[in-house]
JSON list of C-alpha atoms and ligand atoms in Angstrom, two decimals:
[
{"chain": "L", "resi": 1, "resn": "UNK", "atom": "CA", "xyz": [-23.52, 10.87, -18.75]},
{"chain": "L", "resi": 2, "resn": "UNK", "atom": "CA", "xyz": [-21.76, 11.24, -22.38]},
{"chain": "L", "resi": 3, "resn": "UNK", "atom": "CA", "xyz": [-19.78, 7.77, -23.29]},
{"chain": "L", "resi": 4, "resn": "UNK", "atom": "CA", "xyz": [-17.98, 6.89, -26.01]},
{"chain": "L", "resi": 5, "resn": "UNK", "atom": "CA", "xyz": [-16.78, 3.28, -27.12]},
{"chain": "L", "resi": 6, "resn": "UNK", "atom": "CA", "xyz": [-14.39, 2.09, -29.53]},
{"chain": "L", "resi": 7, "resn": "UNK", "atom": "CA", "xyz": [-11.97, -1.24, -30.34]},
{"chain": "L", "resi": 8, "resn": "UNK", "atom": "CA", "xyz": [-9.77, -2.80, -32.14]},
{"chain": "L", "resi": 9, "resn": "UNK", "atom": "CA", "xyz": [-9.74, -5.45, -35.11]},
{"chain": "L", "resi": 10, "resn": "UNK", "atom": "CA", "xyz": [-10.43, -8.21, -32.12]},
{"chain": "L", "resi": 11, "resn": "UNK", "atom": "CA", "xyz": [-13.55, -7.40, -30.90]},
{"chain": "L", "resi": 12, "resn": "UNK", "atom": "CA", "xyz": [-15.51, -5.77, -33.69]},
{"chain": "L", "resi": 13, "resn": "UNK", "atom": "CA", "xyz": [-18.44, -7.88, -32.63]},
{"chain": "L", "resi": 14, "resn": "UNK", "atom": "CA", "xyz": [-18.86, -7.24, -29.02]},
{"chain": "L", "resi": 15, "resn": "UNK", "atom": "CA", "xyz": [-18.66, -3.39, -30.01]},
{"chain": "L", "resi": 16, "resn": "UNK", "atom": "CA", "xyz": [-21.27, -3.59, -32.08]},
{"chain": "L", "resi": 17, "resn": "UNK", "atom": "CA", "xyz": [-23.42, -5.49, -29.45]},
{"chain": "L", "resi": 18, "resn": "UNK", "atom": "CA", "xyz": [-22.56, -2.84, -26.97]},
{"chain": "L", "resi": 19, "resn": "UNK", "atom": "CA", "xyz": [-22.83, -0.42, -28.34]},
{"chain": "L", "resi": 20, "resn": "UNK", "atom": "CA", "xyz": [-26.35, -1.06, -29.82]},
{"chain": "L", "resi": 21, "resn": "UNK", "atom": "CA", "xyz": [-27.41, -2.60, -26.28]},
{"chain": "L", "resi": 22, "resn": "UNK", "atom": "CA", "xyz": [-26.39, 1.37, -24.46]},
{"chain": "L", "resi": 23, "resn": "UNK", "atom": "CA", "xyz": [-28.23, 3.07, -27.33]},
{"chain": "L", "resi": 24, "resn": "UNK", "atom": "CA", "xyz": [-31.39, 1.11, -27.09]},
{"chain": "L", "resi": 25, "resn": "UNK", "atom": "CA", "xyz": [-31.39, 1.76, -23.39]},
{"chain": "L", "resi": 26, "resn": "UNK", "atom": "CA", "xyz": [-31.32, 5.79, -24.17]},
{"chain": "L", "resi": 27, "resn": "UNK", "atom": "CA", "xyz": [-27.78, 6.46, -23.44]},
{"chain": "L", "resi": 28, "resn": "UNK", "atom": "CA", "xyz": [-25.56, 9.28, -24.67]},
{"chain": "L", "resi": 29, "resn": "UNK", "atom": "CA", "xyz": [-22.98, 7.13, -26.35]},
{"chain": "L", "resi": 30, "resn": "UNK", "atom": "CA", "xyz": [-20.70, 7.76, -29.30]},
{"chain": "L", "resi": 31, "resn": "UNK", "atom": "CA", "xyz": [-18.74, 5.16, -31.25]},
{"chain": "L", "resi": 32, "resn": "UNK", "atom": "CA", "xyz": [-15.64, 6.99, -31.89]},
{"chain": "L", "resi": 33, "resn": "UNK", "atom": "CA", "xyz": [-15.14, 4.25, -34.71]},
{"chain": "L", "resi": 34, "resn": "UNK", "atom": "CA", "xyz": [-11.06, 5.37, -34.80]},
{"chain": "L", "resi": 35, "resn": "UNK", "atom": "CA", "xyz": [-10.54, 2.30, -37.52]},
{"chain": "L", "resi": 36, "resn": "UNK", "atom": "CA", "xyz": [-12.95, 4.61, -40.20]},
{"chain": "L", "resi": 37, "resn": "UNK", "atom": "CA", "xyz": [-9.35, 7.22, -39.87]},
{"chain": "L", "resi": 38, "resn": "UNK", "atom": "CA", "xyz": [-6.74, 4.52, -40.67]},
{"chain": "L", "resi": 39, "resn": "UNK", "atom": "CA", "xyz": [-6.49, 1.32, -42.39]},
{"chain": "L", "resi": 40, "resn": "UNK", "atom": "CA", "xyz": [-5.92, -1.38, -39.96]},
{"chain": "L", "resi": 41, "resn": "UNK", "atom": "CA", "xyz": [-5.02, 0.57, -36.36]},
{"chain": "L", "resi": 42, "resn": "UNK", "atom": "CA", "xyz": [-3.46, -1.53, -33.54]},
{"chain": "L", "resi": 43, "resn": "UNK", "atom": "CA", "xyz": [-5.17, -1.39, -30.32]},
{"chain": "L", "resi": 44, "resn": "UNK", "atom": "CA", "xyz": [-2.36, 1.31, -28.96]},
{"chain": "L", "resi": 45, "resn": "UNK", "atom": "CA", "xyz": [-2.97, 4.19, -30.79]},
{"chain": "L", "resi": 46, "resn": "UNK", "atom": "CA", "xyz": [-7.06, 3.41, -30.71]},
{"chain": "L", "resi": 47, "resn": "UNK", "atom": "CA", "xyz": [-7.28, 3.13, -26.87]},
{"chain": "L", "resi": 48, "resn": "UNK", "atom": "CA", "xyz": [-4.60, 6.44, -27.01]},
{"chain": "L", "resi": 49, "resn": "UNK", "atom": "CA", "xyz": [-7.11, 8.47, -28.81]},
{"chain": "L", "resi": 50, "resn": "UNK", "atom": "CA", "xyz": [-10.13, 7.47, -26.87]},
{"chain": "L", "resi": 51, "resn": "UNK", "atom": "CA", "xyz": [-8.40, 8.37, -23.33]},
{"chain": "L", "resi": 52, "resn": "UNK", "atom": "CA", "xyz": [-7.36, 11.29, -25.06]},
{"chain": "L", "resi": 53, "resn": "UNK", "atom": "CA", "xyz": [-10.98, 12.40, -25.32]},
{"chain": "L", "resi": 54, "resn": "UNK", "atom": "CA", "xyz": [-11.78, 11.62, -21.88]},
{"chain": "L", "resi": 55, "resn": "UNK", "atom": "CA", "xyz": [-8.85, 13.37, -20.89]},
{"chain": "L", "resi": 56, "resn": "UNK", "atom": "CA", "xyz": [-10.16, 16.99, -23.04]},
{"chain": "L", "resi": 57, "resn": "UNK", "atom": "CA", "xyz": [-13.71, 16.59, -20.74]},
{"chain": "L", "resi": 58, "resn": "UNK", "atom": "CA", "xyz": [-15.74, 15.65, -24.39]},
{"chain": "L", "resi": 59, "resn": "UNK", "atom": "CA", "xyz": [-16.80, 11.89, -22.65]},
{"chain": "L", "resi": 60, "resn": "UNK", "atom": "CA", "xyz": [-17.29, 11.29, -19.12]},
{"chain": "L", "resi": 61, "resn": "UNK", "atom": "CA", "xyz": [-16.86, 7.55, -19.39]},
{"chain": "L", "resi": 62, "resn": "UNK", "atom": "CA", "xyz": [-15.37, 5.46, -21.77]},
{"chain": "L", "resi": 63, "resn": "UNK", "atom": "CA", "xyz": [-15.54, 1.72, -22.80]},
{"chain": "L", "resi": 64, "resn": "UNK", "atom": "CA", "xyz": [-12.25, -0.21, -25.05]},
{"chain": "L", "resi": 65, "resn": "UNK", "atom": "CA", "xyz": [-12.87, -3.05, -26.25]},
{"chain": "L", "resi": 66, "resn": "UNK", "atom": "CA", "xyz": [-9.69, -5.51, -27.28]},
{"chain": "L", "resi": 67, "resn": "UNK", "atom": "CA", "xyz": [-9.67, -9.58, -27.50]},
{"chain": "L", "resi": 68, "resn": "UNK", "atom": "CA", "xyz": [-8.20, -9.51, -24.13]},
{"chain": "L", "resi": 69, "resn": "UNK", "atom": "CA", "xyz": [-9.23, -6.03, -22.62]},
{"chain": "L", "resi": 70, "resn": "UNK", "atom": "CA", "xyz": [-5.43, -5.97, -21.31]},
{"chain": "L", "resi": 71, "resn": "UNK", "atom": "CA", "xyz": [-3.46, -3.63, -23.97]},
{"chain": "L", "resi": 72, "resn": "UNK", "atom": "CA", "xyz": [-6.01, -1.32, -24.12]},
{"chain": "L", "resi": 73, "resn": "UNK", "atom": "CA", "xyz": [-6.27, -0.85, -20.11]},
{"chain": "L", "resi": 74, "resn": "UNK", "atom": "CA", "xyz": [-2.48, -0.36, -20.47]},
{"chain": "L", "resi": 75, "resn": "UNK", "atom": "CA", "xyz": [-2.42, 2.05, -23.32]},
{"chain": "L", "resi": 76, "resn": "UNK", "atom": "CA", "xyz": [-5.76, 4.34, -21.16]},
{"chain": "L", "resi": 77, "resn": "UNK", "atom": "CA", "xyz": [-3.78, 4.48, -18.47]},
{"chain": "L", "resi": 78, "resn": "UNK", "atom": "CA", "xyz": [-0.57, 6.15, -20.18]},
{"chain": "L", "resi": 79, "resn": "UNK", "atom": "CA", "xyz": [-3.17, 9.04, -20.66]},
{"chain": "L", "resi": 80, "resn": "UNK", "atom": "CA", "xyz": [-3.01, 11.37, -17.42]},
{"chain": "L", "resi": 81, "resn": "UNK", "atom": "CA", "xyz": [-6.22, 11.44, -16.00]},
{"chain": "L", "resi": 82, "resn": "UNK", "atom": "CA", "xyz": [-7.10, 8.48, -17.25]},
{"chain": "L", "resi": 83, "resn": "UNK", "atom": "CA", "xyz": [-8.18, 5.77, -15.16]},
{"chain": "L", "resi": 84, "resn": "UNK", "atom": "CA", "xyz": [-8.77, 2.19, -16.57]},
{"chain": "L", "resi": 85, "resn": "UNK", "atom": "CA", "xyz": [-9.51, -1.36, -15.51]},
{"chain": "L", "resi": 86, "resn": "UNK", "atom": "CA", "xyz": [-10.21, -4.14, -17.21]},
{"chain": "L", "resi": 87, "resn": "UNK", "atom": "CA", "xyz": [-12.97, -6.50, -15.58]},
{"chain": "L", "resi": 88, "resn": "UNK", "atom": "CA", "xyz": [-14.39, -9.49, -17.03]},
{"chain": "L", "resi": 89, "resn": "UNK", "atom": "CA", "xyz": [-16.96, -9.99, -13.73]},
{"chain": "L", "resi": 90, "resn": "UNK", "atom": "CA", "xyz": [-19.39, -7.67, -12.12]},
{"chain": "L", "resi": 91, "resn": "UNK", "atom": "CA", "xyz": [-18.39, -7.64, -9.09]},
{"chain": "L", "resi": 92, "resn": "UNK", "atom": "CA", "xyz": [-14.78, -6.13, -10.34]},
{"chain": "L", "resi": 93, "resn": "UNK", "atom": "CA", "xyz": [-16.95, -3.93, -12.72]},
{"chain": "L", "resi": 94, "resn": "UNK", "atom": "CA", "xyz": [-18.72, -2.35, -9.57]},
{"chain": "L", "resi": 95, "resn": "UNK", "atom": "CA", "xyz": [-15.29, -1.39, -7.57]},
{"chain": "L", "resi": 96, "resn": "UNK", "atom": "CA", "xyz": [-13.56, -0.18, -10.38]},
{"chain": "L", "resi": 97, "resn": "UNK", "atom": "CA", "xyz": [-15.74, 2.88, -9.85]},
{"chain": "L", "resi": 98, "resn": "UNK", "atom": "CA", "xyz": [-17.36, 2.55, -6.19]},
{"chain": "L", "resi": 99, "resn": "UNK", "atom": "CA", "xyz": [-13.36, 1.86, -5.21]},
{"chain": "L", "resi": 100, "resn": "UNK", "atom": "CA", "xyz": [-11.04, 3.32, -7.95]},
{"chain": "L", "resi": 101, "resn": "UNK", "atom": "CA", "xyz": [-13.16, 5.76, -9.68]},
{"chain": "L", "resi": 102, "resn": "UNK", "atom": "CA", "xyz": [-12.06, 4.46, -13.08]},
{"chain": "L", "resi": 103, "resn": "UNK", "atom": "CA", "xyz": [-13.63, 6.67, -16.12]},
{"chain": "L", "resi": 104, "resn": "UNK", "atom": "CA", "xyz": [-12.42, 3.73, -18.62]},
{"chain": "L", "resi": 105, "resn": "UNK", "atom": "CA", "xyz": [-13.98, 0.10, -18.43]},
{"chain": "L", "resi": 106, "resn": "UNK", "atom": "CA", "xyz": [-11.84, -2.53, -20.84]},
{"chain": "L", "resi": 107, "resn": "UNK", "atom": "CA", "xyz": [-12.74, -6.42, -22.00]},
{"chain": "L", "resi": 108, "resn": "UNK", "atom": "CA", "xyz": [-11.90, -8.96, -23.92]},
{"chain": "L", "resi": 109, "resn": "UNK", "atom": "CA", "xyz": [-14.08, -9.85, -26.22]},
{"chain": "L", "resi": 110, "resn": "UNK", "atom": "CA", "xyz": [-11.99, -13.23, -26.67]},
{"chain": "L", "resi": 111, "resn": "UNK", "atom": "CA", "xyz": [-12.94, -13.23, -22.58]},
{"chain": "L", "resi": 112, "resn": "UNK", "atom": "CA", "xyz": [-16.44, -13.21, -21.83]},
{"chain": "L", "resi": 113, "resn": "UNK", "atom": "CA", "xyz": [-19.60, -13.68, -24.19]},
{"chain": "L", "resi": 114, "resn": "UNK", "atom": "CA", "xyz": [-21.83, -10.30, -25.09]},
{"chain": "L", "resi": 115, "resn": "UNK", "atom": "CA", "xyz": [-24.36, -11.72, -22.44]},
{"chain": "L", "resi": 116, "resn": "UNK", "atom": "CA", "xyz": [-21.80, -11.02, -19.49]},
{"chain": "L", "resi": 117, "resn": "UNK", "atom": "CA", "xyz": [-20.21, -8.20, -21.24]},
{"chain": "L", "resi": 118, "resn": "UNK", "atom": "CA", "xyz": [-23.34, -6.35, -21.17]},
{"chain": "L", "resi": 119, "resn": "UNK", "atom": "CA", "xyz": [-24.13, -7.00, -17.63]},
{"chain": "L", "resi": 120, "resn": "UNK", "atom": "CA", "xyz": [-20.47, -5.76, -16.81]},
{"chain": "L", "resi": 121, "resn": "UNK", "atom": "CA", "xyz": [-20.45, -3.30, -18.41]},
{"chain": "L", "resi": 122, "resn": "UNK", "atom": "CA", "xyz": [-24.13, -2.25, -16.86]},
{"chain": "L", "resi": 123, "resn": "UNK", "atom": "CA", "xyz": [-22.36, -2.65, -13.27]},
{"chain": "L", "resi": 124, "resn": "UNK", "atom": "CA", "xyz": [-19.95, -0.17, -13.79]},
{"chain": "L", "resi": 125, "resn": "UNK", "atom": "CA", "xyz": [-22.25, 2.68, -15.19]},
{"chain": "L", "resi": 126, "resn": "UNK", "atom": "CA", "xyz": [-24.39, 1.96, -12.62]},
{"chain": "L", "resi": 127, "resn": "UNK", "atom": "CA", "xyz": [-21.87, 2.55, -10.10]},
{"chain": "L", "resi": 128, "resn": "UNK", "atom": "CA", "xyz": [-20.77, 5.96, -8.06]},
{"chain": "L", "resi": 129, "resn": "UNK", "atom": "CA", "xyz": [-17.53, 6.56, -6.86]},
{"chain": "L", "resi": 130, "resn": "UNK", "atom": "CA", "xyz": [-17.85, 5.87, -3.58]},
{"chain": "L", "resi": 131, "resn": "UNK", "atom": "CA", "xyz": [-15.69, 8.58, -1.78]},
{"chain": "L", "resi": 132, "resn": "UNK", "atom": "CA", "xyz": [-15.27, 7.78, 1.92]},
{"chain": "L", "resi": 133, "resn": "UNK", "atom": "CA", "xyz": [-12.36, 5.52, 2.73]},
{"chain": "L", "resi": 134, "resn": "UNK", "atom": "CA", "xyz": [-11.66, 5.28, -1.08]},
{"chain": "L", "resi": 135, "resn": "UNK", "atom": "CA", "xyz": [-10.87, 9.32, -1.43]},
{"chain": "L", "resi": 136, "resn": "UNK", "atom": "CA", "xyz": [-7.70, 9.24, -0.14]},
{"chain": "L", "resi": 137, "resn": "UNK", "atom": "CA", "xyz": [-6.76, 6.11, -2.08]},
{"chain": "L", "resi": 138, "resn": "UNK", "atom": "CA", "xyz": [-7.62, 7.52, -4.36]},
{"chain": "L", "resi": 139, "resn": "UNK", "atom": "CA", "xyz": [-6.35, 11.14, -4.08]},
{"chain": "L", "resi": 140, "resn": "UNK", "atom": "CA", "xyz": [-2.80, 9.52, -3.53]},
{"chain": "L", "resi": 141, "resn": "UNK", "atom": "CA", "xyz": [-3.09, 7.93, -6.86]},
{"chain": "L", "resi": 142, "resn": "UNK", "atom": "CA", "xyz": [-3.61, 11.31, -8.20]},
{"chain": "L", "resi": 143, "resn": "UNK", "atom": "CA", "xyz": [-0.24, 12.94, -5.95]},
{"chain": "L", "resi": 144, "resn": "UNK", "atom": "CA", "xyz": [1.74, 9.79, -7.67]},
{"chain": "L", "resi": 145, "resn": "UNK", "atom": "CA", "xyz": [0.58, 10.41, -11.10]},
{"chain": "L", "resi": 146, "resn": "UNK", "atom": "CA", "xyz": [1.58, 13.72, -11.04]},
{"chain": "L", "resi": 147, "resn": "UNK", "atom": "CA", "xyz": [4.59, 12.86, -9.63]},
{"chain": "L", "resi": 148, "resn": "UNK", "atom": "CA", "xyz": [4.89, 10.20, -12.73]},
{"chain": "L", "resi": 149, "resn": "UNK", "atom": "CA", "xyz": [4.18, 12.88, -15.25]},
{"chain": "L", "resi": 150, "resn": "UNK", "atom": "CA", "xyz": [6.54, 15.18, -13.64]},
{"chain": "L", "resi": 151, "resn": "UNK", "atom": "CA", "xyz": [4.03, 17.99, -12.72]},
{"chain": "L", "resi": 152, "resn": "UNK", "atom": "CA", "xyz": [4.46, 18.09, -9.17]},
{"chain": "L", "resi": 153, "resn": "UNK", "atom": "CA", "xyz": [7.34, 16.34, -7.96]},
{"chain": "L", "resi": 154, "resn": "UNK", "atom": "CA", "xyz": [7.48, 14.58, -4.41]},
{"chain": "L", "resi": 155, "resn": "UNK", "atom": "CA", "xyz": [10.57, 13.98, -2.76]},
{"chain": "L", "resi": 156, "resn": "UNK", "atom": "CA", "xyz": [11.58, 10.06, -3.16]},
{"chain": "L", "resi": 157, "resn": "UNK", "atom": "CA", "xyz": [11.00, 9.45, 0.61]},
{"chain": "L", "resi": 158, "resn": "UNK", "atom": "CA", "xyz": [7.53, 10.28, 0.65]},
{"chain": "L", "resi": 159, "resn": "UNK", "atom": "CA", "xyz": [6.67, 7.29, -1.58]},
{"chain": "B", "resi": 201, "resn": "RB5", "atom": "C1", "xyz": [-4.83, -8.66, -31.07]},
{"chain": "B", "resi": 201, "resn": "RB5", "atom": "O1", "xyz": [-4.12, -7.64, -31.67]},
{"chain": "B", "resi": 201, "resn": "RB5", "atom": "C2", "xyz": [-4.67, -8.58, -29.56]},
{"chain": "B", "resi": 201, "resn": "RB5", "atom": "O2", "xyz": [-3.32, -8.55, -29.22]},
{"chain": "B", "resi": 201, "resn": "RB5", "atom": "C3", "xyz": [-5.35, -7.36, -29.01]},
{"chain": "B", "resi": 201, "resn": "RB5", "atom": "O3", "xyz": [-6.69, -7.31, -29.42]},
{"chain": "B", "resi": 201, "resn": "RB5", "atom": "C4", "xyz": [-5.39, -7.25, -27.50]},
{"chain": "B", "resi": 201, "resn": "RB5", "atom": "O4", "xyz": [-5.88, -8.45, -26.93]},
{"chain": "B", "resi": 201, "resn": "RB5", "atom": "C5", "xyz": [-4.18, -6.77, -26.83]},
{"chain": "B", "resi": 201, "resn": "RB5", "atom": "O5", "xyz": [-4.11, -6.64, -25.61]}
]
């Protein structure tokens, strides 16, 4: 599994401990490190050009990292085929793939401490989509965000 993690001004720290914890462990992960382009970046246009990377197949998974996880979940999921949560437990951190199939995991580093952080994030790579009763949740997201993006529109009833 290829990941790739990056952040914002507000949570330098916890990307840092992350990021070091998934390498240590022998994962495939890549700190995009968007900040090294740009002097001082706002969490938009970082969390935009990570879900733009998932988006082009390079990463199948990808972890943002804000103070409160919450603009960069929003930002992800302007990115079609994009998919994030933010989860600051591990039980959340499980379903957001076993139930939503989310390929983007955000937190708050003002949130939780690296301890839990680490364990979240450890839940949710651990995790399979679950398919079964989830799939067509799942798949109807899909119909609605191509609806959204205007690729394949529905009529208005069928919503
Ligand atoms: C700080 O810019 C803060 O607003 C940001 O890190 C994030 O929490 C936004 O959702």
């Amino acid at each position: 599994m290829k990941l790739c993690i990056d952040c914002d001004d507000a949570a330098l720290s916890l990307k840092k401990v992350l990021y070091e914890s998934l390498k240590d462990q022998g994962l495939d992960i890549v700190d995009l490190d968007y900040a090294a382009t740009k002097e001082n970046p706002f969490y938009p246009e970082i969390g935009y050009h990570l879900a733009l990377k998932i988006q082009e197949g390079s990463y199948d998974r990808g972890i943002l990292i804000c103070g409160t996880g919450l603009g960069m979940a929003m930002i992800a999921n302007k990115v079609e085929g994009v998919y994030a949560g933010v989860c600051h437990d591990c039980f959340s951190a499980e379903r957001l793939k076993k139930s939503n199939d989310a390929n983007v995991l955000t937190l708050g580093e003002r949130v939780v401490g690296p301890e839990l952080a680490q364990m979240i994030v450890t839940a949710w790579l651990n995790a399979d989509f679950s398919g079964a009763g989830s799939a067509p949740k799942v798949d109807q997201m899909r119909a609605l965000e191509r609806q959204s993006f205007q690729r394949d529109p529905l009529p208005k009833e069928s919503v």
